[in-house]
Amino acid sequence: MLALNAMPVTPPRGLSEKVPLAGLSTLNIGGPARYYVRGESAEAVAEAARWASEHELPLLVLGGGSNLVVSDDGFPGLVLHVLVRGVHAAPSDGSVEVTAGAGEPWDPLVERAVAEGWAGVECLSGIPGLVGATPMQNVGAYGQDVSETIVRVRVLDLRTGAVSDLTREECRFGYRDSRFKREDRGRFVILAVTYRLRPGGAPAVRYADLERHLPAQGGAGPSLADVRRAVIDVRRRKSMVIDPGDPNRRSVGSFFMNPVVSAAEAERIEAAVHRDGTLAANDRMPAYPAADGRTKLSAAWLIERAGLRRGYRRGNAGISTNHTLAIVNCGGATAQEVVGLAREIRDRVRDRFGLTLVPEPVFVNLEL
């Protein structure tokens, strides 16, 4: 429960009741919020948080809704939609520091960085959602993580009511993880993020999947714009960009994280799939170096080898026809159908490989 030290407050401006949440989620699933308010400034966010604390209401902080699975029953407290806007760029020791409000759409910010020639986020093109989610999830794609560029995160501490800046080190980033998701889940509301980008820097091309989609350069390396176009093209082919005409559009993107295991565990799994003939003797299981000598495996590959294919359906929820990692609302799906499919995927991978996949999205008022 919140413990903001402030005098009692009147209801926040713009407070609404029984607001459907399905339309505020890219999965297009979810019941109503008991209360809902838009926080378009730091002051409005703090005011709404104080009101929720005073009335002992659970608080759900909402951004772009691209990483949420909301219960069919909705949310029994206050949904605070953080929509703080504004972008400011300033030179800093040969770099440029870009500070963006948590409510700024993420991809237009990446588009601007690429147009300005600022390297550091080009591989994160086409990702839906808002700026405020990027440090929360340590958003990453194609070998590039947002934590590589984050300098500081401005937060409202719900325990004290204080607004302060956390450094990159204080955010304690991990693979698709941070203190905001882990030990301090629910403590902070992210208000703004500052990124340090490299004017004239070379783009990051670390994945063969991305390199294959880049045009031949004749000796010159690809530009930031080339990489952005290639990333968006790859994501579109996998239904990982929001396209109104795509039947796979209602999703939260990758539903499970790629598991990071010890080198010995990776060798065990590869040996097992060689023994049972799943993998030919001369073939290798997809695996990538990770921190501390560990190995990152492909969750999509594991799901497919557990017998689940693209297009598989369970009621009105299904696996995307373009990407095994995406669970989609095929039309009229309930949260329970999505969770049921996610459990089946998790359990079949665990039974087949002895690994338990970890979901990426946040579950609101329900459990996997």
mmCIF file of C-alpha atoms in Angstrom:
data_model
loop_
_atom_site.group_PDB
_atom_site.id
_atom_site.type_symbol
_atom_site.label_atom_id
_atom_site.label_comp_id
_atom_site.label_asym_id
_atom_site.label_seq_id
_atom_site.Cartn_x
_atom_site.Cartn_y
_atom_site.Cartn_z
ATOM 1 C CA MET A 1 0.000 0.000 0.000
ATOM 2 C CA LEU A 2 1.180 3.501 -0.767
ATOM 3 C CA ALA A 3 2.462 5.666 2.054
ATOM 4 C CA LEU A 4 2.734 9.125 0.522
ATOM 5 C CA ASN A 5 3.298 11.772 3.175
ATOM 6 C CA ALA A 6 0.821 14.450 2.164
ATOM 7 C CA MET A 7 -2.391 16.080 3.296
ATOM 8 C CA PRO A 8 -5.646 14.416 2.157
ATOM 9 C CA VAL A 9 -6.495 15.334 -1.401
ATOM 10 C CA THR A 10 -9.707 15.755 -3.323
ATOM 11 C CA PRO A 11 -10.387 13.386 -6.242
ATOM 12 C CA PRO A 12 -7.850 13.967 -9.042
ATOM 13 C CA ARG A 13 -8.990 15.990 -12.005
ATOM 14 C CA GLY A 14 -10.498 13.887 -14.786
ATOM 15 C CA LEU A 15 -11.264 10.904 -12.559
ATOM 16 C CA SER A 16 -13.572 8.408 -14.292
ATOM 17 C CA GLU A 17 -15.239 5.205 -13.137
ATOM 18 C CA LYS A 18 -15.724 1.793 -14.748
ATOM 19 C CA VAL A 19 -13.455 2.512 -17.715
ATOM 20 C CA PRO A 20 -12.915 -0.515 -20.026
ATOM 21 C CA LEU A 21 -9.237 -1.482 -20.188
ATOM 22 C CA ALA A 22 -9.334 -3.689 -23.296
ATOM 23 C CA GLY A 23 -9.041 -0.669 -25.582
ATOM 24 C CA LEU A 24 -5.954 0.499 -23.678
ATOM 25 C CA SER A 25 -4.059 -2.756 -24.260
ATOM 26 C CA THR A 26 -2.531 -3.997 -27.511
ATOM 27 C CA LEU A 27 -3.865 -7.469 -26.652
ATOM 28 C CA ASN A 28 -7.350 -5.907 -26.613
ATOM 29 C CA ILE A 29 -8.377 -7.883 -23.539
ATOM 30 C CA GLY A 30 -9.436 -6.837 -20.058
ATOM 31 C CA GLY A 31 -12.380 -5.808 -17.914
ATOM 32 C CA PRO A 32 -13.034 -2.323 -16.485
ATOM 33 C CA ALA A 33 -11.007 -0.220 -14.075
ATOM 34 C CA ARG A 34 -12.913 0.802 -10.976
ATOM 35 C CA TYR A 35 -11.303 4.246 -11.335
ATOM 36 C CA TYR A 36 -9.187 5.742 -14.118
ATOM 37 C CA VAL A 37 -7.281 8.990 -14.527
ATOM 38 C CA ARG A 38 -4.831 10.445 -17.041
ATOM 39 C CA GLY A 39 -1.608 11.760 -15.515
ATOM 40 C CA GLU A 40 -0.321 14.290 -18.031
ATOM 41 C CA SER A 41 2.180 15.979 -15.698
ATOM 42 C CA ALA A 42 4.357 14.960 -12.773
ATOM 43 C CA GLU A 43 2.036 16.940 -10.494
ATOM 44 C CA ALA A 44 -1.052 15.157 -11.822
ATOM 45 C CA VAL A 45 0.624 11.776 -11.355
ATOM 46 C CA ALA A 46 1.541 12.603 -7.747
ATOM 47 C CA GLU A 47 -1.963 13.930 -7.039
ATOM 48 C CA ALA A 48 -3.592 10.728 -8.309
ATOM 49 C CA ALA A 49 -1.163 8.535 -6.365
ATOM 50 C CA ARG A 50 -1.910 10.440 -3.152
ATOM 51 C CA TRP A 51 -5.634 10.038 -3.698
ATOM 52 C CA ALA A 52 -5.259 6.276 -4.204
ATOM 53 C CA SER A 53 -3.159 6.054 -1.036
ATOM 54 C CA GLU A 54 -5.668 8.082 1.000
ATOM 55 C CA HIS A 55 -8.489 5.765 -0.068
ATOM 56 C CA GLU A 56 -6.403 2.578 0.322
ATOM 57 C CA LEU A 57 -6.918 1.663 -3.311
ATOM 58 C CA PRO A 58 -4.573 -0.598 -5.279
ATOM 59 C CA LEU A 59 -2.769 1.365 -7.985
ATOM 60 C CA LEU A 60 -2.016 0.203 -11.521
ATOM 61 C CA VAL A 61 0.365 2.395 -13.505
ATOM 62 C CA LEU A 62 -0.459 2.160 -17.205
ATOM 63 C CA GLY A 63 1.629 3.243 -20.177
ATOM 64 C CA GLY A 64 1.118 2.099 -23.756
ATOM 65 C CA GLY A 65 -0.541 -1.164 -22.729
ATOM 66 C CA SER A 66 1.785 -3.157 -24.993
ATOM 67 C CA ASN A 67 3.017 -5.455 -22.231
ATOM 68 C CA LEU A 68 -0.118 -6.145 -20.160
ATOM 69 C CA VAL A 69 -2.471 -9.069 -19.784
ATOM 70 C CA VAL A 70 -5.481 -7.704 -17.889
ATOM 71 C CA SER A 71 -7.989 -9.916 -16.101
ATOM 72 C CA ASP A 72 -11.490 -10.281 -17.511
ATOM 73 C CA ASP A 73 -12.635 -8.887 -14.150
ATOM 74 C CA GLY A 74 -10.652 -5.706 -14.716
ATOM 75 C CA PHE A 75 -8.817 -3.861 -11.944
ATOM 76 C CA PRO A 76 -10.394 -3.074 -8.537
ATOM 77 C CA GLY A 77 -8.467 0.138 -7.827
ATOM 78 C CA LEU A 78 -7.158 3.211 -9.640
ATOM 79 C CA VAL A 79 -5.568 2.917 -13.082
ATOM 80 C CA LEU A 80 -3.138 5.820 -13.450
ATOM 81 C CA HIS A 81 -2.386 6.367 -17.132
ATOM 82 C CA VAL A 82 1.006 8.107 -17.213
ATOM 83 C CA LEU A 83 1.053 10.384 -20.259
ATOM 84 C CA VAL A 84 3.755 12.920 -19.366
ATOM 85 C CA ARG A 85 5.039 14.364 -22.669
ATOM 86 C CA GLY A 86 8.006 16.414 -23.843
ATOM 87 C CA VAL A 87 11.397 15.760 -25.469
ATOM 88 C CA HIS A 88 14.571 17.780 -24.842
ATOM 89 C CA ALA A 89 17.982 17.140 -26.449
ATOM 90 C CA ALA A 90 21.262 18.710 -25.323
ATOM 91 C CA PRO A 91 24.951 18.071 -26.192
ATOM 92 C CA SER A 92 27.056 16.455 -23.458
ATOM 93 C CA ASP A 93 30.781 15.662 -23.763
ATOM 94 C CA GLY A 94 30.607 14.644 -27.423
ATOM 95 C CA SER A 95 27.317 12.826 -26.978
ATOM 96 C CA VAL A 96 23.740 14.039 -26.966
ATOM 97 C CA GLU A 97 21.460 13.508 -23.979
ATOM 98 C CA VAL A 98 17.807 13.111 -24.910
ATOM 99 C CA THR A 99 15.265 13.401 -22.092
ATOM 100 C CA ALA A 100 11.752 12.222 -22.912
ATOM 101 C CA GLY A 101 8.593 12.163 -20.838
ATOM 102 C CA ALA A 102 7.326 8.727 -19.875
ATOM 103 C CA GLY A 103 4.222 9.255 -22.012
ATOM 104 C CA GLU A 104 6.140 9.883 -25.239
ATOM 105 C CA PRO A 105 5.572 7.169 -27.878
ATOM 106 C CA TRP A 106 8.773 5.170 -28.160
ATOM 107 C CA ASP A 107 9.132 4.542 -31.893
ATOM 108 C CA PRO A 108 8.800 8.204 -32.977
ATOM 109 C CA LEU A 109 11.647 8.964 -30.552
ATOM 110 C CA VAL A 110 13.779 6.280 -32.216
ATOM 111 C CA GLU A 111 12.792 7.658 -35.624
ATOM 112 C CA ARG A 112 13.983 11.123 -34.595
ATOM 113 C CA ALA A 113 17.274 9.748 -33.234
ATOM 114 C CA VAL A 114 17.968 7.956 -36.512
ATOM 115 C CA ALA A 115 17.049 11.043 -38.581
ATOM 116 C CA GLU A 116 19.414 13.172 -36.461
ATOM 117 C CA GLY A 117 22.236 10.640 -36.831
ATOM 118 C CA TRP A 118 22.265 9.692 -33.129
ATOM 119 C CA ALA A 119 23.277 6.062 -32.682
ATOM 120 C CA GLY A 120 22.285 3.850 -29.785
ATOM 121 C CA VAL A 121 18.635 2.860 -30.235
ATOM 122 C CA GLU A 122 18.314 2.062 -33.962
ATOM 123 C CA CYS A 123 17.782 -1.692 -33.373
ATOM 124 C CA LEU A 124 14.877 -0.845 -31.062
ATOM 125 C CA SER A 125 12.836 0.501 -33.981
ATOM 126 C CA GLY A 126 9.222 -0.531 -34.414
ATOM 127 C CA ILE A 127 8.670 -1.499 -30.781
ATOM 128 C CA PRO A 128 5.235 -0.338 -29.598
ATOM 129 C CA GLY A 129 4.612 1.359 -26.285
ATOM 130 C CA LEU A 130 5.796 4.440 -24.441
ATOM 131 C CA VAL A 131 9.139 5.707 -23.159
ATOM 132 C CA GLY A 132 8.268 4.915 -19.532
ATOM 133 C CA ALA A 133 8.254 1.172 -20.212
ATOM 134 C CA THR A 134 11.763 1.075 -21.650
ATOM 135 C CA PRO A 135 13.697 1.062 -18.354
ATOM 136 C CA MET A 136 11.018 -1.043 -16.679
ATOM 137 C CA GLN A 137 11.559 -3.935 -19.088
ATOM 138 C CA ASN A 138 15.092 -3.025 -20.156
ATOM 139 C CA VAL A 139 13.629 -3.166 -23.651
ATOM 140 C CA GLY A 140 15.880 -4.840 -26.172
ATOM 141 C CA ALA A 141 15.981 -6.354 -29.640
ATOM 142 C CA TYR A 142 18.573 -7.669 -32.090
ATOM 143 C CA GLY A 143 21.415 -7.481 -29.604
ATOM 144 C CA GLN A 144 20.750 -3.932 -28.401
ATOM 145 C CA ASP A 145 19.336 -3.137 -24.936
ATOM 146 C CA VAL A 146 18.022 0.252 -23.877
ATOM 147 C CA SER A 147 20.147 0.075 -20.724
ATOM 148 C CA GLU A 148 23.202 0.666 -22.927
ATOM 149 C CA THR A 149 22.078 4.257 -23.446
ATOM 150 C CA ILE A 150 20.088 5.167 -20.318
ATOM 151 C CA VAL A 151 21.793 7.780 -18.149
ATOM 152 C CA ARG A 152 19.088 8.403 -15.564
ATOM 153 C CA VAL A 153 15.424 7.775 -14.859
ATOM 154 C CA ARG A 154 13.214 10.340 -13.144
ATOM 155 C CA VAL A 155 10.819 8.660 -10.737
ATOM 156 C CA LEU A 156 8.107 9.369 -8.200
ATOM 157 C CA ASP A 157 8.722 7.272 -5.091
ATOM 158 C CA LEU A 158 5.311 6.100 -3.896
ATOM 159 C CA ARG A 159 6.667 5.387 -0.417
ATOM 160 C CA THR A 160 7.860 8.931 0.241
ATOM 161 C CA GLY A 161 6.194 11.117 -2.391
ATOM 162 C CA ALA A 162 9.634 12.387 -3.479
ATOM 163 C CA VAL A 163 10.676 12.899 -7.089
ATOM 164 C CA SER A 164 14.307 12.018 -7.818
ATOM 165 C CA ASP A 165 16.670 10.782 -10.519
ATOM 166 C CA LEU A 166 18.073 7.243 -10.481
ATOM 167 C CA THR A 167 21.322 6.572 -12.322
ATOM 168 C CA ARG A 168 21.721 3.677 -14.716
ATOM 169 C CA GLU A 169 23.603 1.756 -12.015
ATOM 170 C CA GLU A 170 20.835 2.392 -9.491
ATOM 171 C CA CYS A 171 18.284 0.917 -11.909
ATOM 172 C CA ARG A 172 20.074 -2.451 -11.610
ATOM 173 C CA PHE A 173 19.323 -3.606 -15.120
ATOM 174 C CA GLY A 174 19.351 -7.244 -16.185
ATOM 175 C CA TYR A 175 18.180 -9.174 -19.217
ATOM 176 C CA ARG A 176 14.658 -7.812 -19.830
ATOM 177 C CA ASP A 177 14.721 -6.829 -16.180
ATOM 178 C CA SER A 178 15.327 -3.995 -13.715
ATOM 179 C CA ARG A 179 14.696 -3.108 -10.083
ATOM 180 C CA PHE A 180 11.345 -1.676 -11.274
ATOM 181 C CA LYS A 181 10.194 -5.194 -12.197
ATOM 182 C CA ARG A 182 12.000 -6.997 -9.425
ATOM 183 C CA GLU A 183 12.637 -5.919 -5.827
ATOM 184 C CA ASP A 184 10.984 -2.512 -6.219
ATOM 185 C CA ARG A 185 7.953 -3.554 -8.243
ATOM 186 C CA GLY A 186 5.159 -1.076 -7.494
ATOM 187 C CA ARG A 187 7.386 1.381 -5.616
ATOM 188 C CA PHE A 188 8.206 3.891 -8.376
ATOM 189 C CA VAL A 189 6.297 5.671 -11.122
ATOM 190 C CA ILE A 190 8.608 6.505 -14.019
ATOM 191 C CA LEU A 191 8.159 10.122 -15.140
ATOM 192 C CA ALA A 192 10.976 10.631 -17.659
ATOM 193 C CA VAL A 193 14.042 8.891 -19.072
ATOM 194 C CA THR A 194 17.341 10.361 -20.273
ATOM 195 C CA TYR A 195 19.333 8.543 -22.971
ATOM 196 C CA ARG A 196 22.920 9.257 -24.061
ATOM 197 C CA LEU A 197 23.274 8.775 -27.814
ATOM 198 C CA ARG A 198 26.292 9.013 -30.150
ATOM 199 C CA PRO A 199 26.149 11.649 -32.934
ATOM 200 C CA GLY A 200 27.623 10.116 -36.074
ATOM 201 C CA GLY A 201 28.014 6.744 -34.383
ATOM 202 C CA ALA A 202 27.920 3.464 -36.273
ATOM 203 C CA PRO A 203 24.803 1.315 -35.979
ATOM 204 C CA ALA A 204 24.788 -1.917 -34.014
ATOM 205 C CA VAL A 205 24.499 -4.986 -36.245
ATOM 206 C CA ARG A 206 24.958 -8.018 -34.004
ATOM 207 C CA TYR A 207 22.387 -10.539 -35.268
ATOM 208 C CA ALA A 208 22.659 -12.529 -38.495
ATOM 209 C CA ASP A 209 18.860 -12.346 -38.824
ATOM 210 C CA LEU A 210 19.186 -8.576 -39.104
ATOM 211 C CA GLU A 211 22.294 -8.586 -41.293
ATOM 212 C CA ARG A 212 20.526 -10.705 -43.915
ATOM 213 C CA HIS A 213 17.953 -7.956 -44.393
ATOM 214 C CA LEU A 214 20.480 -5.165 -44.890
ATOM 215 C CA PRO A 215 21.272 -3.987 -48.438
ATOM 216 C CA ALA A 216 24.712 -4.703 -49.885
ATOM 217 C CA GLN A 217 26.965 -1.731 -49.163
ATOM 218 C CA GLY A 218 29.931 -2.316 -51.445
ATOM 219 C CA GLY A 219 32.467 -1.854 -48.657
ATOM 220 C CA ALA A 220 30.620 0.838 -46.705
ATOM 221 C CA GLY A 221 28.791 -0.147 -43.572
ATOM 222 C CA PRO A 222 25.020 0.257 -43.232
ATOM 223 C CA SER A 223 23.617 3.581 -42.078
ATOM 224 C CA LEU A 224 21.370 4.067 -39.071
ATOM 225 C CA ALA A 225 18.475 4.496 -41.500
ATOM 226 C CA ASP A 226 19.370 1.200 -43.234
ATOM 227 C CA VAL A 227 19.312 -0.612 -39.904
ATOM 228 C CA ARG A 228 16.035 0.988 -38.861
ATOM 229 C CA ARG A 229 14.367 -0.034 -42.152
ATOM 230 C CA ALA A 230 15.724 -3.570 -41.858
ATOM 231 C CA VAL A 231 14.572 -3.934 -38.242
ATOM 232 C CA ILE A 232 11.068 -2.729 -39.066
ATOM 233 C CA ASP A 233 10.939 -5.061 -42.078
ATOM 234 C CA VAL A 234 11.968 -8.060 -39.954
ATOM 235 C CA ARG A 235 9.515 -7.116 -37.210
ATOM 236 C CA ARG A 236 6.693 -6.655 -39.721
ATOM 237 C CA ARG A 237 7.289 -10.113 -41.168
ATOM 238 C CA LYS A 238 6.929 -11.477 -37.641
ATOM 239 C CA SER A 239 3.823 -9.346 -36.892
ATOM 240 C CA MET A 240 5.836 -7.450 -34.285
ATOM 241 C CA VAL A 241 4.673 -4.020 -35.420
ATOM 242 C CA ILE A 242 1.136 -2.795 -34.958
ATOM 243 C CA ASP A 243 -0.620 -2.994 -38.329
ATOM 244 C CA PRO A 244 -4.431 -2.621 -38.403
ATOM 245 C CA GLY A 245 -4.596 -5.045 -41.333
ATOM 246 C CA ASP A 246 -2.582 -7.809 -39.672
ATOM 247 C CA PRO A 247 -4.694 -10.618 -38.146
ATOM 248 C CA ASN A 248 -1.875 -11.160 -35.622
ATOM 249 C CA ARG A 249 -1.900 -7.536 -34.448
ATOM 250 C CA ARG A 250 -3.620 -8.106 -31.082
ATOM 251 C CA SER A 251 -0.680 -9.295 -28.988
ATOM 252 C CA VAL A 252 1.937 -8.181 -26.480
ATOM 253 C CA GLY A 253 4.791 -9.109 -28.811
ATOM 254 C CA SER A 254 7.115 -11.789 -27.474
ATOM 255 C CA PHE A 255 5.207 -13.535 -24.685
ATOM 256 C CA PHE A 256 8.184 -15.415 -23.248
ATOM 257 C CA MET A 257 11.780 -14.402 -22.650
ATOM 258 C CA ASN A 258 14.646 -16.292 -24.220
ATOM 259 C CA PRO A 259 16.003 -18.455 -21.384
ATOM 260 C CA VAL A 260 19.558 -17.788 -20.208
ATOM 261 C CA VAL A 261 21.198 -20.949 -18.867
ATOM 262 C CA SER A 262 24.620 -22.248 -17.895
ATOM 263 C CA ALA A 263 26.866 -23.540 -20.659
ATOM 264 C CA ALA A 264 26.514 -27.019 -19.183
ATOM 265 C CA GLU A 265 22.716 -26.823 -19.295
ATOM 266 C CA ALA A 266 22.812 -25.694 -22.937
ATOM 267 C CA GLU A 267 25.090 -28.624 -23.782
ATOM 268 C CA ARG A 268 22.719 -31.017 -21.976
ATOM 269 C CA ILE A 269 19.722 -29.851 -23.995
ATOM 270 C CA GLU A 270 21.606 -29.966 -27.287
ATOM 271 C CA ALA A 271 22.878 -33.463 -26.582
ATOM 272 C CA ALA A 272 19.336 -34.614 -25.775
ATOM 273 C CA VAL A 273 17.858 -33.317 -29.029
ATOM 274 C CA HIS A 274 20.721 -34.909 -30.973
ATOM 275 C CA ARG A 275 20.078 -38.249 -29.283
ATOM 276 C CA ASP A 276 16.348 -38.294 -30.026
ATOM 277 C CA GLY A 277 16.790 -37.145 -33.624
ATOM 278 C CA THR A 278 15.085 -33.768 -33.174
ATOM 279 C CA LEU A 279 18.343 -32.198 -34.328
ATOM 280 C CA ALA A 280 20.495 -33.731 -37.061
ATOM 281 C CA ALA A 281 24.001 -34.757 -36.057
ATOM 282 C CA ASN A 282 25.678 -31.904 -37.915
ATOM 283 C CA ASP A 283 23.151 -29.226 -36.907
ATOM 284 C CA ARG A 284 23.479 -26.871 -33.955
ATOM 285 C CA MET A 285 20.790 -25.628 -31.620
ATOM 286 C CA PRO A 286 20.343 -21.840 -31.750
ATOM 287 C CA ALA A 287 22.407 -20.422 -28.877
ATOM 288 C CA TYR A 288 24.061 -17.070 -28.182
ATOM 289 C CA PRO A 289 26.692 -15.914 -25.673
ATOM 290 C CA ALA A 290 25.280 -14.140 -22.615
ATOM 291 C CA ALA A 291 26.792 -12.482 -19.556
ATOM 292 C CA ASP A 292 28.961 -14.386 -17.066
ATOM 293 C CA GLY A 293 29.736 -17.179 -19.507
ATOM 294 C CA ARG A 294 26.094 -18.199 -19.735
ATOM 295 C CA THR A 295 24.162 -19.060 -22.900
ATOM 296 C CA LYS A 296 20.947 -17.580 -24.264
ATOM 297 C CA LEU A 297 18.630 -20.033 -26.012
ATOM 298 C CA SER A 298 15.817 -19.358 -28.461
ATOM 299 C CA ALA A 299 12.438 -19.653 -26.757
ATOM 300 C CA ALA A 300 10.740 -19.833 -30.169
ATOM 301 C CA TRP A 301 12.913 -22.800 -31.181
ATOM 302 C CA LEU A 302 12.151 -24.589 -27.917
ATOM 303 C CA ILE A 303 8.405 -23.999 -28.286
ATOM 304 C CA GLU A 304 8.392 -25.377 -31.819
ATOM 305 C CA ARG A 305 10.424 -28.449 -30.794
ATOM 306 C CA ALA A 306 7.947 -29.021 -27.978
ATOM 307 C CA GLY A 307 5.326 -29.621 -30.675
ATOM 308 C CA LEU A 308 3.614 -26.226 -30.849
ATOM 309 C CA ARG A 309 3.482 -24.527 -34.224
ATOM 310 C CA ARG A 310 2.571 -21.155 -35.615
ATOM 311 C CA GLY A 311 -1.178 -20.803 -35.958
ATOM 312 C CA TYR A 312 -1.975 -23.241 -33.124
ATOM 313 C CA ARG A 313 -5.186 -22.171 -31.352
ATOM 314 C CA ARG A 314 -6.832 -22.713 -28.012
ATOM 315 C CA GLY A 315 -10.293 -21.218 -28.291
ATOM 316 C CA ASN A 316 -9.995 -17.612 -29.411
ATOM 317 C CA ALA A 317 -6.344 -17.331 -28.351
ATOM 318 C CA GLY A 318 -3.598 -18.619 -30.588
ATOM 319 C CA ILE A 319 0.057 -18.594 -31.503
ATOM 320 C CA SER A 320 0.801 -16.027 -34.190
ATOM 321 C CA THR A 321 0.967 -17.397 -37.725
ATOM 322 C CA ASN A 322 4.178 -15.396 -38.184
ATOM 323 C CA HIS A 323 6.080 -15.829 -34.901
ATOM 324 C CA THR A 324 5.975 -18.661 -32.386
ATOM 325 C CA LEU A 325 6.757 -16.339 -29.461
ATOM 326 C CA ALA A 326 3.623 -14.220 -29.870
ATOM 327 C CA ILE A 327 0.288 -15.200 -28.346
ATOM 328 C CA VAL A 328 -2.518 -13.387 -30.142
ATOM 329 C CA ASN A 329 -6.129 -12.554 -29.551
ATOM 330 C CA CYS A 330 -7.700 -14.105 -32.633
ATOM 331 C CA GLY A 331 -10.893 -12.143 -31.982
ATOM 332 C CA GLY A 332 -13.048 -12.217 -28.887
ATOM 333 C CA ALA A 333 -10.457 -13.972 -26.717
ATOM 334 C CA THR A 334 -10.667 -13.749 -22.948
ATOM 335 C CA ALA A 335 -7.771 -13.316 -20.567
ATOM 336 C CA GLN A 336 -8.391 -16.841 -19.299
ATOM 337 C CA GLU A 337 -7.983 -18.225 -22.825
ATOM 338 C CA VAL A 338 -4.682 -16.366 -23.219
ATOM 339 C CA VAL A 339 -3.439 -17.569 -19.841
ATOM 340 C CA GLY A 340 -4.570 -21.118 -20.613
ATOM 341 C CA LEU A 341 -2.566 -21.139 -23.851
ATOM 342 C CA ALA A 342 0.466 -19.619 -22.114
ATOM 343 C CA ARG A 343 0.330 -22.354 -19.460
ATOM 344 C CA GLU A 344 0.168 -25.037 -22.132
ATOM 345 C CA ILE A 345 3.217 -23.591 -23.897
ATOM 346 C CA ARG A 346 5.152 -23.273 -20.642
ATOM 347 C CA ASP A 347 4.267 -26.784 -19.477
ATOM 348 C CA ARG A 348 5.064 -28.483 -22.796
ATOM 349 C CA VAL A 349 8.491 -26.812 -22.999
ATOM 350 C CA ARG A 350 9.181 -27.776 -19.376
ATOM 351 C CA ASP A 351 8.135 -31.377 -19.985
ATOM 352 C CA ARG A 352 10.240 -31.596 -23.145
ATOM 353 C CA PHE A 353 13.414 -29.775 -22.085
ATOM 354 C CA GLY A 354 13.303 -29.351 -18.309
ATOM 355 C CA LEU A 355 13.245 -25.554 -18.704
ATOM 356 C CA THR A 356 10.521 -23.238 -17.429
ATOM 357 C CA LEU A 357 9.935 -20.285 -19.745
ATOM 358 C CA VAL A 358 9.434 -16.924 -18.024
ATOM 359 C CA PRO A 359 6.705 -14.633 -19.395
ATOM 360 C CA GLU A 360 7.544 -11.078 -20.470
ATOM 361 C CA PRO A 361 4.189 -9.294 -19.923
ATOM 362 C CA VAL A 362 2.762 -8.062 -16.643
ATOM 363 C CA PHE A 363 -0.331 -9.928 -15.438
ATOM 364 C CA VAL A 364 -2.993 -7.682 -13.899
ATOM 365 C CA ASN A 365 -5.355 -9.293 -11.386
ATOM 366 C CA LEU A 366 -4.561 -12.812 -12.612
ATOM 367 C CA GLU A 367 -1.701 -15.329 -12.527
ATOM 368 C CA LEU A 368 -0.036 -17.590 -15.045
#
